Structures are given as C-alpha cells and as structure tokens.
Amino acid sequence: MSTPAQPQPAVPEQSLPAPAPAVNPETREFWAATTDGHLLLKRCLDCSSVIWYPRVICPECASLHTEWFEATGRGRVYSYTVNHRGEGAYQGAPPFVLAYVELDEGPRMMTNIVGAMEPELAVGLPVEVVFHSAGDEAALPRFQPVRQ
Ligand SMILES: [Zn+2]
C-alpha cells in the first residue's frame, strides 16, 4: 500500500522575495511599525472610516483629521490566486499566493499568503499577519493561516 503524498506548502516563505517598498512621508510611520512587528491602520476622526492604504486625507470625507491605530493583524482571505510566473523582483520565484485579505477592521489588503498548504487555501480562510524583513526601513506584511 502506498501512502498519499503529504501536502506541500504552497510557498516556502523563505523563498519569497521581499523587495523594499518606496517609503514616503505619508507611509513612513506605517513602515517603521512593520519593522517592530506592528500593523498600523489609519482612522478618520470625523467619519470613523478605516483608511487603507495609508494617506493623509480621508478618501470618504476628505478630512485631514486622521489617526494611526494598531490593527489586530487578523483577517480572512477575500480572494486569491496561485501565481506561477512572477514579474520584477518575483521573476524566477517559485509559485506564490497573491491575495486580498479582508482585515477584521474592514479594509482589503493586497498581500501574499505564506505557510499554507495548497489544499487549505480558500476564500474565508482565517489568517494572521507575519512580517518579512525588506531591509532597515520596512518589513512586508504577509499572512499565514491561523493555527490553533
Ligand atoms: Zn472621513
């Protein structure tokens, strides 16, 4: 009798490139927090919208009254695809998962899912943030399945 093949991680996370993002005054605080393992979001103090991506002005009401707060780092896969042909820094990378994760706070963040067995990838999969260093100024927020 043969035993079924064990599922393999869709992406060995160490093999994923981690290109440094462009850090600008609007995003400097966000990226600085990632190097300490914190995921920050902005909230509008006038209309209470949660703002993603980071920017000075609220996209809902144009208010400049916004504040940073720390997200839970949890969410669910909203949509995903397994990408077999990367571009740019991802050229030559093994297949990787490109996804939108809907954060518990509401925004949908484009990211990668790492450490997931391909059969378990699904819309609605609970995930939590992990950070992959992208140099001194930033770490990339990626997501892995929540393990009990
Ligand atoms: Zn607003």
XYZ file of C-alpha atoms and ligand atoms in Angstrom:
149
model
C 0.000 0.000 0.000
C 1.203 3.439 -0.765
C 0.588 6.381 1.480
C -0.855 9.518 -0.030
C 1.624 12.284 -0.647
C 1.713 14.862 2.104
C 0.511 18.288 1.043
C 3.370 20.675 0.498
C 3.397 24.317 1.446
C 2.217 26.370 -1.493
C 5.030 28.755 -0.735
C 8.114 28.073 1.311
C 8.100 31.551 2.779
C 11.860 31.948 2.866
C 11.919 31.693 -0.912
C 9.612 34.659 -1.450
C 11.399 37.836 -2.474
C 10.919 40.787 -0.114
C 11.572 43.884 -2.227
C 11.902 47.106 -0.253
C 8.855 49.357 -0.674
C 9.082 53.032 -1.535
C 8.814 54.818 1.813
C 7.434 58.363 1.710
C 6.272 60.847 4.368
C 2.701 59.509 4.227
C 3.781 55.920 4.823
C 6.938 56.298 6.950
C 5.134 55.609 10.264
C 3.357 52.579 8.787
C 6.595 51.032 7.528
C 8.532 51.883 10.714
C 5.907 49.963 12.736
C 6.250 46.919 10.480
C 9.905 46.585 11.447
C 8.706 46.151 15.058
C 6.001 43.672 14.074
C 3.031 46.047 14.273
C 0.385 46.560 11.596
C -0.948 50.118 11.687
C -4.048 51.471 10.007
C -5.488 54.969 9.913
C -8.901 56.003 11.147
C -10.779 59.157 10.220
C -11.671 61.173 13.307
C -14.597 62.852 11.505
C -16.418 59.955 9.788
C -14.790 56.947 11.556
C -13.785 55.282 8.267
C -10.830 52.944 8.451
C -8.379 54.070 5.782
C -6.270 51.774 3.628
C -3.778 52.387 2.037
C -2.071 54.889 4.376
C -2.559 58.512 3.336
C -3.046 61.932 4.828
C -6.596 62.572 3.626
C -9.711 60.514 4.333
C -10.955 59.100 1.000
C -14.558 59.088 2.272
C -14.984 62.642 3.558
C -11.735 64.447 2.637
C -10.958 65.167 6.290
C -7.362 65.693 7.311
C -8.174 64.602 10.879
C -6.867 61.052 10.968
C -5.024 58.943 13.495
C -2.963 55.772 13.464
C -4.098 52.743 15.407
C -2.817 49.196 15.653
C -4.780 46.559 13.754
C -5.384 43.099 15.188
C -3.376 41.599 12.336
C -6.200 39.146 11.735
C -8.499 38.740 8.796
C -9.834 36.347 6.197
C -8.861 35.547 2.647
C -11.188 37.558 0.399
C -9.715 36.358 -2.893
C -6.519 34.665 -4.006
C -4.632 33.182 -6.897
C -1.546 30.993 -7.109
C 0.854 32.851 -9.372
C 3.298 30.732 -11.368
C 5.027 33.489 -13.322
C 6.362 36.417 -11.339
C 7.406 39.797 -12.633
C 10.073 42.196 -11.384
C 11.566 41.053 -8.072
C 9.345 37.964 -8.249
C 10.751 36.832 -11.589
C 12.087 33.309 -11.151
C 10.345 32.877 -7.779
C 8.567 29.593 -7.149
C 4.761 29.679 -7.300
C 3.378 32.107 -4.729
C -0.037 33.116 -3.467
C -1.248 36.617 -4.285
C -4.317 37.506 -2.261
C -6.658 40.104 -0.926
C -7.081 39.718 2.823
C -10.080 41.411 4.402
C -8.821 42.670 7.738
C -11.008 42.426 10.844
C -11.122 46.241 10.727
C -12.629 46.188 7.211
C -10.005 47.160 4.631
C -8.898 44.667 1.996
C -5.121 44.488 1.670
C -3.267 43.014 -1.291
C -0.667 40.656 0.104
C 0.788 37.160 -0.041
C -0.411 34.083 1.817
C 2.535 32.106 3.176
C 2.899 28.847 5.057
C -0.350 27.477 3.670
C -0.894 24.002 2.326
C -2.383 24.478 -1.118
C -5.455 22.309 -0.371
C -6.387 24.522 2.569
C -6.331 27.756 0.576
C -9.887 29.030 0.397
C -11.920 32.187 0.397
C -12.786 32.878 4.022
C -9.688 31.155 5.440
C -8.761 32.878 8.745
C -5.279 34.363 8.531
C -2.893 36.400 10.672
C -0.122 38.777 9.754
C 3.572 37.891 9.652
C 6.337 40.283 8.684
C 9.175 39.582 6.251
C 12.114 41.944 6.508
C 12.637 44.129 3.465
C 15.682 45.997 4.727
C 16.193 48.525 7.512
C 13.126 50.663 6.840
C 10.339 48.166 6.289
C 9.001 44.656 6.612
C 6.338 43.287 4.304
C 3.044 42.309 5.951
C 2.078 38.882 4.658
C -0.464 36.466 6.081
C -0.466 32.859 7.208
C -3.337 30.592 8.226
C -4.337 30.927 11.872
C -3.150 27.822 13.699
C -4.891 26.873 16.922
Zn -13.601 60.651 6.900
